[in-house]
PDB file of C-alpha atoms in Angstrom:
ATOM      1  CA  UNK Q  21      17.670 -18.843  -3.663  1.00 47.00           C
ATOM      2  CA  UNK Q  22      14.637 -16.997  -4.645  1.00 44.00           C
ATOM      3  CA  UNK Q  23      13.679 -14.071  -3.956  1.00 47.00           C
ATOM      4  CA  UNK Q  24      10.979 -15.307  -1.348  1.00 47.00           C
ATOM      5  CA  UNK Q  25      14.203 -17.627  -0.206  1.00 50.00           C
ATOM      6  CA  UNK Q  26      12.898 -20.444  -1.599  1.00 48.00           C
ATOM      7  CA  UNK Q  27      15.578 -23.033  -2.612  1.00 49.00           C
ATOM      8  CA  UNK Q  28      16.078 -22.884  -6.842  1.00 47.00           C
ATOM      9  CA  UNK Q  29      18.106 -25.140  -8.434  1.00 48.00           C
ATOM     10  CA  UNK Q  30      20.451 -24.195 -11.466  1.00 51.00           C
ATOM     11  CA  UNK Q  31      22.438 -20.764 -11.646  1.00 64.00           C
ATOM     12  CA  UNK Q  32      20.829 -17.795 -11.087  1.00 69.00           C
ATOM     13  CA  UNK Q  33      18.559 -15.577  -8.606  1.00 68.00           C
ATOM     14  CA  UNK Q  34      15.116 -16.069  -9.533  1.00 64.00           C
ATOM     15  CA  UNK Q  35      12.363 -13.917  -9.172  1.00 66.00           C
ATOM     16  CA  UNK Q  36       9.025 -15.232  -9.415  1.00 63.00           C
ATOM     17  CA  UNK Q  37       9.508 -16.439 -13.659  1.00 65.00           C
ATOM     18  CA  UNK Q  38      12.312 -14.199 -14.060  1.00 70.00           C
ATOM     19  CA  UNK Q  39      15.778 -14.745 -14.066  1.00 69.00           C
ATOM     20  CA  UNK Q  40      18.653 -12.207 -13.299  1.00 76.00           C
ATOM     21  CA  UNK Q  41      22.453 -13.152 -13.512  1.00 74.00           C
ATOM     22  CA  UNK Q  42      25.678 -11.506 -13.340  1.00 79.00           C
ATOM     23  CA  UNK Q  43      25.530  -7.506 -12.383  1.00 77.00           C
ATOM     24  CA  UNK Q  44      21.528  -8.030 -12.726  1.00 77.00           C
ATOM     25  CA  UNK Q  45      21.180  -9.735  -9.154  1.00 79.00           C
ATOM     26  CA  UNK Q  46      19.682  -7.072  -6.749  1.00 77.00           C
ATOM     27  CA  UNK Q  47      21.018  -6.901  -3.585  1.00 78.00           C
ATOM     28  CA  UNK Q  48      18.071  -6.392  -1.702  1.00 76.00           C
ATOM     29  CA  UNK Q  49      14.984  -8.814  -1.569  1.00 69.00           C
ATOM     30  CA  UNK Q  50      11.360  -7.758  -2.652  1.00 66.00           C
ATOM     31  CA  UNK Q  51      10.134  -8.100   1.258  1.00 64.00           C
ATOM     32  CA  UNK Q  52      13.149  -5.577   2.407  1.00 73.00           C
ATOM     33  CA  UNK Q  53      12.240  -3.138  -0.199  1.00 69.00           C
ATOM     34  CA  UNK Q  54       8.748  -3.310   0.321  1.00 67.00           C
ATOM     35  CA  UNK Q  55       9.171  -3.137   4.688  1.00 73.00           C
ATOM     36  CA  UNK Q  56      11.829  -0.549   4.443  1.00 74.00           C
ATOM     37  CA  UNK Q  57      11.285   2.855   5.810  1.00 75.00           C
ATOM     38  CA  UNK Q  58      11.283   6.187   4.181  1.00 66.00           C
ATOM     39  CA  UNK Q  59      11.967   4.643   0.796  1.00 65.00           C
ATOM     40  CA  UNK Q  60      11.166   6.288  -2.735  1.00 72.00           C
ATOM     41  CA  UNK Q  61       8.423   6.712  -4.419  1.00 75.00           C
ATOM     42  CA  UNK Q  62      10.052   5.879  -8.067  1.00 75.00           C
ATOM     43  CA  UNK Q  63       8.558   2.438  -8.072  1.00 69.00           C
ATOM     44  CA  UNK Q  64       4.934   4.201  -8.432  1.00 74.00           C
ATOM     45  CA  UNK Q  65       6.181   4.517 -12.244  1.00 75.00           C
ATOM     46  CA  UNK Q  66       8.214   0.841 -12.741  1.00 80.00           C
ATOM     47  CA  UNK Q  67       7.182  -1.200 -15.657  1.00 80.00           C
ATOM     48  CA  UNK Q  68       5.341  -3.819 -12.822  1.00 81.00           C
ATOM     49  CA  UNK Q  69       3.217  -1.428 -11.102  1.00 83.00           C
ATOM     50  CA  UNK Q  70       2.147  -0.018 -15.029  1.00 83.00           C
ATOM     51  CA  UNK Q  71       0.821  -3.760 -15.651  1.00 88.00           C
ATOM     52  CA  UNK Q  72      -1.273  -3.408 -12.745  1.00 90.00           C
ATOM     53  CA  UNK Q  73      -2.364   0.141 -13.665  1.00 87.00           C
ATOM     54  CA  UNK Q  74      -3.187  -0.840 -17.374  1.00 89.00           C
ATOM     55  CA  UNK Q  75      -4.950  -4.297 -15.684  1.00 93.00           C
ATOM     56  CA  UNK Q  76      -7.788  -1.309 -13.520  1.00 92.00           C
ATOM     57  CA  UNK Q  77      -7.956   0.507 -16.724  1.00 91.00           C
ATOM     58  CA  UNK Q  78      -9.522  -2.631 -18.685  1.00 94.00           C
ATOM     59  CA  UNK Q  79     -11.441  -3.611 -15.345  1.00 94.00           C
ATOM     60  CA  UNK Q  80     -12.445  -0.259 -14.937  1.00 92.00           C
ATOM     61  CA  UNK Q  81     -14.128   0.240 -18.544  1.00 92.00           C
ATOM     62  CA  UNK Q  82     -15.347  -3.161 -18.702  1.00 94.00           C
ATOM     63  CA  UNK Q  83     -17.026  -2.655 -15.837  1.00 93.00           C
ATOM     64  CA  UNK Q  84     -18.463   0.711 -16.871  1.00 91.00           C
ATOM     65  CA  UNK Q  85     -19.551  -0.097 -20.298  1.00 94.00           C
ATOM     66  CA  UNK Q  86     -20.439  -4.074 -19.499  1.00 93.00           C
ATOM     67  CA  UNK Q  87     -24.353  -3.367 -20.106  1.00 92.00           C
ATOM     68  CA  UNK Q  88     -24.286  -0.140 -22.165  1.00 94.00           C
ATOM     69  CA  UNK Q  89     -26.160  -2.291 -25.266  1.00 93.00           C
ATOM     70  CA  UNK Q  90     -26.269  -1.292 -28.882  1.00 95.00           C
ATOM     71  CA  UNK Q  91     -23.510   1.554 -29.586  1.00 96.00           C
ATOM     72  CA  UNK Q  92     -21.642   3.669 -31.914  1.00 97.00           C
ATOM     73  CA  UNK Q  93     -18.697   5.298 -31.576  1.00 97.00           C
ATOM     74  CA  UNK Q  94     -18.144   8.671 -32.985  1.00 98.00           C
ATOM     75  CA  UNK Q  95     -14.476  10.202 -33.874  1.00 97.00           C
ATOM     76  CA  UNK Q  96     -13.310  13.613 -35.084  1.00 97.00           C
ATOM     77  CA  UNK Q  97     -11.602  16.449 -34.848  1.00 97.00           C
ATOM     78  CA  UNK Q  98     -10.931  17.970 -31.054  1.00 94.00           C
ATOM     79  CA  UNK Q  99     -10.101  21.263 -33.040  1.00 95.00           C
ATOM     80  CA  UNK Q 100     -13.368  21.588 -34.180  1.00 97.00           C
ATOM     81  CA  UNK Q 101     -15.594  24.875 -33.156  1.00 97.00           C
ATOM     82  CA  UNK Q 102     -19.066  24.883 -32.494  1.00 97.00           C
ATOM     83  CA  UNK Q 103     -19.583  27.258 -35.350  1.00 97.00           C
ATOM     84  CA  UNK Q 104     -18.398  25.085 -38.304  1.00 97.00           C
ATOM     85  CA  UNK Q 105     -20.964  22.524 -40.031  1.00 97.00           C
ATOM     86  CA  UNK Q 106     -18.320  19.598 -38.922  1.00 98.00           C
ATOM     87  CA  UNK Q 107     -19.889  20.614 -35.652  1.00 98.00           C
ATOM     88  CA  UNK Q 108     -23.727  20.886 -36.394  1.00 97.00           C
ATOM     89  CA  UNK Q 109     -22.880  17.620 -38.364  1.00 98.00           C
ATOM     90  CA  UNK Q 110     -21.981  15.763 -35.853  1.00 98.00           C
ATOM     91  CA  UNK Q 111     -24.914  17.219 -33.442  1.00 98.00           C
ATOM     92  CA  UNK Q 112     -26.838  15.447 -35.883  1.00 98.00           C
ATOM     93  CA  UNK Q 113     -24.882  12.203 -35.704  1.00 98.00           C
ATOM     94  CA  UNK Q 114     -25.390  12.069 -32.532  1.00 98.00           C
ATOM     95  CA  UNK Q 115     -29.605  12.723 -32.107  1.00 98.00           C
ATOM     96  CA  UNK Q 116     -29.635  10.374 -34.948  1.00 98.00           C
ATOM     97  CA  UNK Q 117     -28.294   7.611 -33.109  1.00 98.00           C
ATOM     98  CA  UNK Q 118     -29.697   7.894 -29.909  1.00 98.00           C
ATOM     99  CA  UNK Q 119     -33.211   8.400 -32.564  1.00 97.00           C
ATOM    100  CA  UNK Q 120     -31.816   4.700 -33.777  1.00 97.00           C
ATOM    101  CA  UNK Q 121     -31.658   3.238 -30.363  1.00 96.00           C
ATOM    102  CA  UNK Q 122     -27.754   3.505 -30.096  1.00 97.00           C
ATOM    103  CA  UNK Q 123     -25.624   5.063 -27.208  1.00 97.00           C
ATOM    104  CA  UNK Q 124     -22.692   7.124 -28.409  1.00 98.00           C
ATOM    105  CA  UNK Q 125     -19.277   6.827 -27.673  1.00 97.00           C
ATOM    106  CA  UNK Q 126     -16.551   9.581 -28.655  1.00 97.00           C
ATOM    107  CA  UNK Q 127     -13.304  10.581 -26.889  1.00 95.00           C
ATOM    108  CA  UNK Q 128     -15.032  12.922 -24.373  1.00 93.00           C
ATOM    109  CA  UNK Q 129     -13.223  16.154 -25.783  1.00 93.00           C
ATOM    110  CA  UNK Q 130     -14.250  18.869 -27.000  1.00 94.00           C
ATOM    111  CA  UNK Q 131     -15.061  19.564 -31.310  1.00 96.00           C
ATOM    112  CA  UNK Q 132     -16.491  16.798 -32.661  1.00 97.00           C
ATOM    113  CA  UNK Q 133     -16.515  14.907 -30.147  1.00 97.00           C
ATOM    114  CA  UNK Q 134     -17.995  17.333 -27.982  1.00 97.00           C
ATOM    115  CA  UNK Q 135     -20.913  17.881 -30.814  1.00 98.00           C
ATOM    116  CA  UNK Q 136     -21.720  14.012 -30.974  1.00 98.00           C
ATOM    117  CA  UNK Q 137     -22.075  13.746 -27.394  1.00 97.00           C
ATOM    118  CA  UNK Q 138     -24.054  17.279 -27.040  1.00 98.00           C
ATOM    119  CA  UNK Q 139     -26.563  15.513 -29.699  1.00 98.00           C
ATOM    120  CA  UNK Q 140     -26.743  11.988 -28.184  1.00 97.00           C
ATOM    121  CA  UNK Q 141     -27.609  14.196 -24.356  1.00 96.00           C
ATOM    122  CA  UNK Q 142     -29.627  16.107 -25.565  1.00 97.00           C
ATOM    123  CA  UNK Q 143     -31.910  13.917 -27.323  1.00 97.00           C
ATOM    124  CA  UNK Q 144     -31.818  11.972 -23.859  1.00 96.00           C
ATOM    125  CA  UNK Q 145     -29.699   9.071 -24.744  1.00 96.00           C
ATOM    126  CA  UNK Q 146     -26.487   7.790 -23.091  1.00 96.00           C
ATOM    127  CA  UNK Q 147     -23.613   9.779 -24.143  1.00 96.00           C
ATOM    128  CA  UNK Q 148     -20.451   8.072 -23.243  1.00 96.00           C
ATOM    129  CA  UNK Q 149     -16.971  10.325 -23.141  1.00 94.00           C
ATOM    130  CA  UNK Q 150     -14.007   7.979 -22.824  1.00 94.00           C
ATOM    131  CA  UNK Q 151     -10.992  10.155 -21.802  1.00 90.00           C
ATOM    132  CA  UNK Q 152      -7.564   9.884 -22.189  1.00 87.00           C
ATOM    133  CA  UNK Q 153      -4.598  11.878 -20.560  1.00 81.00           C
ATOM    134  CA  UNK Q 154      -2.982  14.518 -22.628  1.00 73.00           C
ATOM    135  CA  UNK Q 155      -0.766  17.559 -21.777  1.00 67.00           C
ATOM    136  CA  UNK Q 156      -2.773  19.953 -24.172  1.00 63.00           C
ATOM    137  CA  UNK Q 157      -6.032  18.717 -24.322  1.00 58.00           C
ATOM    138  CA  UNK Q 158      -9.324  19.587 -21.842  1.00 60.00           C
ATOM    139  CA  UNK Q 159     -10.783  17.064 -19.523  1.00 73.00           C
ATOM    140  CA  UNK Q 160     -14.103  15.230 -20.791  1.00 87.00           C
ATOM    141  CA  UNK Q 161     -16.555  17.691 -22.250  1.00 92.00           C
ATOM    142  CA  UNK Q 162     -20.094  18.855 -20.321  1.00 92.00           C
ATOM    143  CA  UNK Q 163     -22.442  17.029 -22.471  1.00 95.00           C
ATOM    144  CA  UNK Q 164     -20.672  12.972 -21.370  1.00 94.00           C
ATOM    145  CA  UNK Q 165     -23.707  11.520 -18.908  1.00 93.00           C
ATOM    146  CA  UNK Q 166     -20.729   8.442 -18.434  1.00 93.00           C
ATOM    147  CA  UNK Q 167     -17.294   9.065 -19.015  1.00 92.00           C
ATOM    148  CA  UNK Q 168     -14.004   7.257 -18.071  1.00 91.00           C
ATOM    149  CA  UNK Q 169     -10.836   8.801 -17.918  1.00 88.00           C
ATOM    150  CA  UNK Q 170      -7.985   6.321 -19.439  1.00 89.00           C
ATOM    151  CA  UNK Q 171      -3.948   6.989 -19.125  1.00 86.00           C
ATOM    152  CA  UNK Q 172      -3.076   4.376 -21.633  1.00 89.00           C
ATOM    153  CA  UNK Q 173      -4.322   4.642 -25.416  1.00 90.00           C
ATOM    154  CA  UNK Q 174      -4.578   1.110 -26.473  1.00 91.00           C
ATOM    155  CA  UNK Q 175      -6.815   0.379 -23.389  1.00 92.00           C
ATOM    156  CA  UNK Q 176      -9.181   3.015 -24.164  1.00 93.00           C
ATOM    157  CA  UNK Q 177      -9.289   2.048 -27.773  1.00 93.00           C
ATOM    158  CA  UNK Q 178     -10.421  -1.149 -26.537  1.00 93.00           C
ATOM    159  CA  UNK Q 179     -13.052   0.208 -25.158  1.00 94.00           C
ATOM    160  CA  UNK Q 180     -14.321   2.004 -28.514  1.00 94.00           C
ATOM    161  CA  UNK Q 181     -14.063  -1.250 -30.464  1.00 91.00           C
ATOM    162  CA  UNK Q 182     -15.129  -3.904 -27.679  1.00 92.00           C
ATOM    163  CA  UNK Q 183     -18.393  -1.646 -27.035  1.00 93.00           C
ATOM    164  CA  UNK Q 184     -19.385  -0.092 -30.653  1.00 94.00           C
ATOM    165  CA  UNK Q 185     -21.895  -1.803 -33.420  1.00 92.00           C
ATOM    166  CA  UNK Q 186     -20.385   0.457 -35.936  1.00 94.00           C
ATOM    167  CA  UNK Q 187     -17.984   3.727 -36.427  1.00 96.00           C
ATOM    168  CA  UNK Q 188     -19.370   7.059 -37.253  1.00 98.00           C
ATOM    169  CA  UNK Q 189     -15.700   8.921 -38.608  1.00 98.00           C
ATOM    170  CA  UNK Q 190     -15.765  12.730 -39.322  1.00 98.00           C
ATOM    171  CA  UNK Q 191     -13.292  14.971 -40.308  1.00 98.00           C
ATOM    172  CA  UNK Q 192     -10.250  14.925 -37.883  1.00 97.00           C
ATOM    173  CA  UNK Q 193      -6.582  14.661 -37.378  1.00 96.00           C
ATOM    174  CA  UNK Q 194      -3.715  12.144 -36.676  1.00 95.00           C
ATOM    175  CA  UNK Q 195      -5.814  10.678 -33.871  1.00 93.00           C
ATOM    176  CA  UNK Q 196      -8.661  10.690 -36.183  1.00 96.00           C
ATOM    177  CA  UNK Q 197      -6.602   8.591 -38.594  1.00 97.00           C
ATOM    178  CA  UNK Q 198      -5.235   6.277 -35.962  1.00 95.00           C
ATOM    179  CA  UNK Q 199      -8.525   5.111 -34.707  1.00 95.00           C
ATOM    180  CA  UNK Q 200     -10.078   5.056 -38.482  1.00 96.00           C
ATOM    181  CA  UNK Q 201      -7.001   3.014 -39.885  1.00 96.00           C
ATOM    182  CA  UNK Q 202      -6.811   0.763 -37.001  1.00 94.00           C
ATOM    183  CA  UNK Q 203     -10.887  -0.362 -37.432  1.00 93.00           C
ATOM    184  CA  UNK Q 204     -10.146  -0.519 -40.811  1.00 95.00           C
ATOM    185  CA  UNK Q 205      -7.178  -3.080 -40.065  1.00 94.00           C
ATOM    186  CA  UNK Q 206      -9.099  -5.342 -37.582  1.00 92.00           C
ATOM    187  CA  UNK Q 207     -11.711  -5.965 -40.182  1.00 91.00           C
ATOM    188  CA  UNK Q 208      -9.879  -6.989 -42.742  1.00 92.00           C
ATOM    189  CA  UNK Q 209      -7.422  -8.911 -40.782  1.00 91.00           C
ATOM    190  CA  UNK Q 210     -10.782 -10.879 -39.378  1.00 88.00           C
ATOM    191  CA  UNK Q 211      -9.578  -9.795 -35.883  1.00 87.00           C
ATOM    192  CA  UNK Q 212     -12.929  -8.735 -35.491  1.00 84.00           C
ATOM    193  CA  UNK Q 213     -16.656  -9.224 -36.390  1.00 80.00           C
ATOM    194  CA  UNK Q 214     -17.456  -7.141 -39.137  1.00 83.00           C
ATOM    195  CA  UNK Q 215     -18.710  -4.053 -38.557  1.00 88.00           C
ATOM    196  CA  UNK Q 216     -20.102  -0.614 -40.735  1.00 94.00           C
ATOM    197  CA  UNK Q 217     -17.569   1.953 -40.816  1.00 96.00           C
ATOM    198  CA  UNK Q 218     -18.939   5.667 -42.447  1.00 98.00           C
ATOM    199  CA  UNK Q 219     -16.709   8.268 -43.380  1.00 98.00           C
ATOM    200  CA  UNK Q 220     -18.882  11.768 -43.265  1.00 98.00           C
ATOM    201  CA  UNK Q 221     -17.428  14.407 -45.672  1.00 97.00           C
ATOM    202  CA  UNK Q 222     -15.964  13.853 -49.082  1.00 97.00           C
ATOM    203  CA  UNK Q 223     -14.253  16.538 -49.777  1.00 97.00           C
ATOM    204  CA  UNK Q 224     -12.106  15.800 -46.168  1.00 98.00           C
ATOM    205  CA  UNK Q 225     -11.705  11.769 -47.018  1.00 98.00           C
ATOM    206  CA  UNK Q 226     -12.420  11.919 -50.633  1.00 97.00           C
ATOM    207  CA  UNK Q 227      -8.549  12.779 -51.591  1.00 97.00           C
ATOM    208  CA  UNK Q 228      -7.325  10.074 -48.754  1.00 96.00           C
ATOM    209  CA  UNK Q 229      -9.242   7.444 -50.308  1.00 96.00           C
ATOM    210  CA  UNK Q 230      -8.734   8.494 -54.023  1.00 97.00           C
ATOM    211  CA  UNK Q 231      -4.675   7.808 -53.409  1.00 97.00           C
ATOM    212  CA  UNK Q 232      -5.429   4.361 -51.361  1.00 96.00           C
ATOM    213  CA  UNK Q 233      -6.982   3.389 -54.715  1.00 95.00           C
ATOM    214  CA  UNK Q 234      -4.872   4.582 -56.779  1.00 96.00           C
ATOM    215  CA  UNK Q 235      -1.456   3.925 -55.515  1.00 97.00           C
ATOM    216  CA  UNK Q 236      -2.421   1.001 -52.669  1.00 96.00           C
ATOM    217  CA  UNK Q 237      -4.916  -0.943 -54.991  1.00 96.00           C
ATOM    218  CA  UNK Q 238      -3.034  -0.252 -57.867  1.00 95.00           C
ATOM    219  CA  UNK Q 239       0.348  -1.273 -55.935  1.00 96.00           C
ATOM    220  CA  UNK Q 240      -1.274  -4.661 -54.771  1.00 95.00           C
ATOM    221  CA  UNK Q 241      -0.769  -4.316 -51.215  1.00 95.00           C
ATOM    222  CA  UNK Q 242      -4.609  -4.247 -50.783  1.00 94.00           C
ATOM    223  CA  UNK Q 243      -7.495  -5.661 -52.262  1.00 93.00           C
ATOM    224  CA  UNK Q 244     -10.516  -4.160 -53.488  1.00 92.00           C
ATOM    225  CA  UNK Q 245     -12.871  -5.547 -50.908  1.00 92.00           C
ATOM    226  CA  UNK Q 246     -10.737  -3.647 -48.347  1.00 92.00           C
ATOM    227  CA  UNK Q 247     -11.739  -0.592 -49.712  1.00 92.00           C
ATOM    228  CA  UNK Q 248     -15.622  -1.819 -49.634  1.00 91.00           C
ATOM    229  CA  UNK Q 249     -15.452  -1.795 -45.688  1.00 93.00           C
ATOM    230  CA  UNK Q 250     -15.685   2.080 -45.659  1.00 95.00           C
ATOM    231  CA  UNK Q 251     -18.592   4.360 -46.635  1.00 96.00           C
ATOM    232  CA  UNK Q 252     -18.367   7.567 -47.645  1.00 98.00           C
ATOM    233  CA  UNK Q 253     -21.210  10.058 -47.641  1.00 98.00           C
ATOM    234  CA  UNK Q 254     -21.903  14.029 -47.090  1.00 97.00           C
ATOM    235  CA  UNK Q 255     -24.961  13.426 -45.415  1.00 97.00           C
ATOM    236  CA  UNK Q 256     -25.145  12.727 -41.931  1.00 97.00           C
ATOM    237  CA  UNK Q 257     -28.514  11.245 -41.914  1.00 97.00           C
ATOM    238  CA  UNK Q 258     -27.083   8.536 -44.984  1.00 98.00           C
ATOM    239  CA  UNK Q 259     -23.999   8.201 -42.116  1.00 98.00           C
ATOM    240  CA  UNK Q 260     -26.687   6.641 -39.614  1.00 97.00           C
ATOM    241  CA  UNK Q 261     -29.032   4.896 -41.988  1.00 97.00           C
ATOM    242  CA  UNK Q 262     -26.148   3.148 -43.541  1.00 96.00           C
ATOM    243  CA  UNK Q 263     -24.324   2.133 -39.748  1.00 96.00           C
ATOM    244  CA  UNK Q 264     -27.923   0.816 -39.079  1.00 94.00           C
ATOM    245  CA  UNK Q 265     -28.862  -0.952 -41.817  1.00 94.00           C
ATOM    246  CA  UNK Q 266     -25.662  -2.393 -42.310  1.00 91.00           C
ATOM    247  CA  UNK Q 267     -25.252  -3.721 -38.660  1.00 88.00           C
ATOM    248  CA  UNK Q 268     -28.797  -5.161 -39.464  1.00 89.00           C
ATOM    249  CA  UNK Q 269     -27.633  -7.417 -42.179  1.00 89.00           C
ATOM    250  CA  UNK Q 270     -23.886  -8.264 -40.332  1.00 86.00           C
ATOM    251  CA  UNK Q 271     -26.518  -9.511 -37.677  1.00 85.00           C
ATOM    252  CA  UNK Q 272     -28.570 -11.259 -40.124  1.00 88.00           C
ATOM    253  CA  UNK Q 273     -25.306 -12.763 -41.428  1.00 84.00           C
ATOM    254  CA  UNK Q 274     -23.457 -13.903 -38.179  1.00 84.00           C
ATOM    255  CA  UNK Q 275     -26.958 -15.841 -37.463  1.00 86.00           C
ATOM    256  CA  UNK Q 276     -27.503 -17.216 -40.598  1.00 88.00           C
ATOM    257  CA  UNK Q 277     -23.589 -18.380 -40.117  1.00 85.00           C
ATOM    258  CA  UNK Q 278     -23.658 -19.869 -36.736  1.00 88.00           C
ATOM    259  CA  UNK Q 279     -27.084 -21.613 -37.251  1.00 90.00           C
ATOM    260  CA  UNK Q 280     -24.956 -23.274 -40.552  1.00 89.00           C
ATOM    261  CA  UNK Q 281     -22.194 -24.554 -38.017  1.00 89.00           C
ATOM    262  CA  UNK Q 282     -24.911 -25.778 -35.577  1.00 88.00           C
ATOM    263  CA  UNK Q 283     -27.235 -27.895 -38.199  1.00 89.00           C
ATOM    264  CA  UNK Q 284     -23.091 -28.735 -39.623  1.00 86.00           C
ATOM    265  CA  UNK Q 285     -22.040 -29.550 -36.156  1.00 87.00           C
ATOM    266  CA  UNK Q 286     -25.059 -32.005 -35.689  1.00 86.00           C
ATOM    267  CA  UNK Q 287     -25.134 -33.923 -38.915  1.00 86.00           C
ATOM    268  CA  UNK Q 288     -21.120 -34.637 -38.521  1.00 83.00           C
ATOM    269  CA  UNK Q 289     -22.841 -36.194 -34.717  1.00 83.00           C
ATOM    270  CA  UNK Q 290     -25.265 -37.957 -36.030  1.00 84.00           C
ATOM    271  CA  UNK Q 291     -22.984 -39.434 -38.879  1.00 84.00           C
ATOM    272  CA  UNK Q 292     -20.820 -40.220 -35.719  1.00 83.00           C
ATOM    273  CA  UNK Q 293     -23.474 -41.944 -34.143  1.00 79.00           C
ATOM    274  CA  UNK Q 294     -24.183 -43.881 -36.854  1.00 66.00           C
ATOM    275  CA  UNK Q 295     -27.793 -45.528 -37.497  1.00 64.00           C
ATOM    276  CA  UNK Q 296     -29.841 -47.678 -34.763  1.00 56.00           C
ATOM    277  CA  UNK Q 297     -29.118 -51.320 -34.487  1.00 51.00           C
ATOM    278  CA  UNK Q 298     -31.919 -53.539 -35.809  1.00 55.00           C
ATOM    279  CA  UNK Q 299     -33.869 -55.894 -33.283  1.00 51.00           C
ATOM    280  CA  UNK Q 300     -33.756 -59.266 -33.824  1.00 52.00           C
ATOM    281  CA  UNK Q 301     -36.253 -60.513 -31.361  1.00 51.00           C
ATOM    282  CA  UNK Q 302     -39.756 -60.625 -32.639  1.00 51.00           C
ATOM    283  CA  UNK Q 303     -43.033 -59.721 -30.632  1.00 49.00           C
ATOM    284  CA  UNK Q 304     -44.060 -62.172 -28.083  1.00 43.00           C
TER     285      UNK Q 304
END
């Protein structure tokens, strides 16, 4: 018998697609737990009701972000004060961008972040803070015109790469490094259209990506075209030009592609088709 007492062949309780033997049988049906009164809260926090909590999250931000066009995201430090040049840097990201015709999207906290979205605000552009919930970090910072606040990482880093023409990374920490490494990973794994990744400060990622060439190249666990996918610059200005120009030409390239597959696609039709039968009757 299910547990909607539907009839079920074989051994077994089932439940829905699952099924429980042995000491894993509940003893109470869904419909009693769900009609009983005065019951516990605990299964707010069961692995089920998470699915359906991490299922709004994606609705949620797809929703939010469905018709935000062209955009960048921005990562960095959250440690970052408004008095160091990391900051005033990425002020300037920011402007640039919005300058460019790009929204940008950081984490919503403060440092960095907080400088990338004061600069894409204030030079009147959309400024997009997406959240997340952490015990020792502020909420989303004053200068997000759209934020959305996630509880689940890999849904919010979703958002960053579903949503973003290109990555703007400045100096940061082990989230920094998460989100850089993971970009880096999707491109070269083809899980994703290619897109321009910029590193801003070489004395911060100049050490990092002295050792991946000379211990990972060197080691042959990656190539040198994986290294090509990031840029490195000082200049924040360089930072934008290069995300710009280089989404330009991935642009150009994804055209030029799919107009290839389409002329392909039509000759192997055509072939298919083969030529026109010959008329045998002659004029009247």
């Amino acid at each position: 018998m299910s547990d909607d007492g539907i009839p079920q062949s074989g051994r077994g309780y089932r439940r829905g697609p699952v099924l429980l033997r042995g000491n894993q049988i509940p003893k109470t049906t869904t419909d009693q737990r769900l009609l009983a009164p005065d019951q516990e809260t605990d299964w707010l926090h069961s692995d089920p009701w998470r699915v359906m909590r991490i299922q709004s999250e994606f609705v949620e931000g797809f929703g939010a972000l469905a018709e935000l066009g062209p955009a960048v995201s921005v990562f960095g430090s959250a440690r970052t004060k408004p008095d160091h040049e990391d900051y005033r840097a990425g002020e300037t990201v920011g402007r640039l961008l919005v300058e460019a015709g790009y929204s940008v999207i950081t984490g919503g906290g403060p440092g960095v972040m907080e400088a990338a979205n004061k600069g894409a605000s204030e030079a009147g552009g959309t400024s997009v803070g997406l959240g997340i919930e952490l015990p020792f970090e502020q909420g989303v910072n004053e200068f997000v015109n759209l934020g959305i606040n996630f509880r689940y990482f890999f849904a919010r880093k979703t958002m960053f790469l579903k949503y973003a023409q290109g990555f703007i990374v400045m100096p940061g920490g082990f989230g920094t490094f998460d989100e850089l490494f993971e970009a880096v990973t999707l491109v070269q794994t083809h899980k994703v259209t290619q897109f321009p990744l910029v590193l801003v400060g070489k004395d911060y990622w100049g050490g990092l990506l002295e050792w991946i060439r000379s211990t990972a190249l060197t080691h042959g666990t990656i190539s040198q075209a994986d290294l090509d996918i990031m840029y490195l610059t000082d200049d924040p200005a360089e930072a934008v030009r290069h995300v710009v120009e280089r989404a330009h030409q991935i642009a150009a390239e994804q055209a030029a592609l799919q107009a290839a597959v389409a002329a392909e696609r039509a000759t192997e039709e055509a072939a298919l088709e083969g030529p026109g039968l010959p008329s045998t009757l002659g004029g009247a």
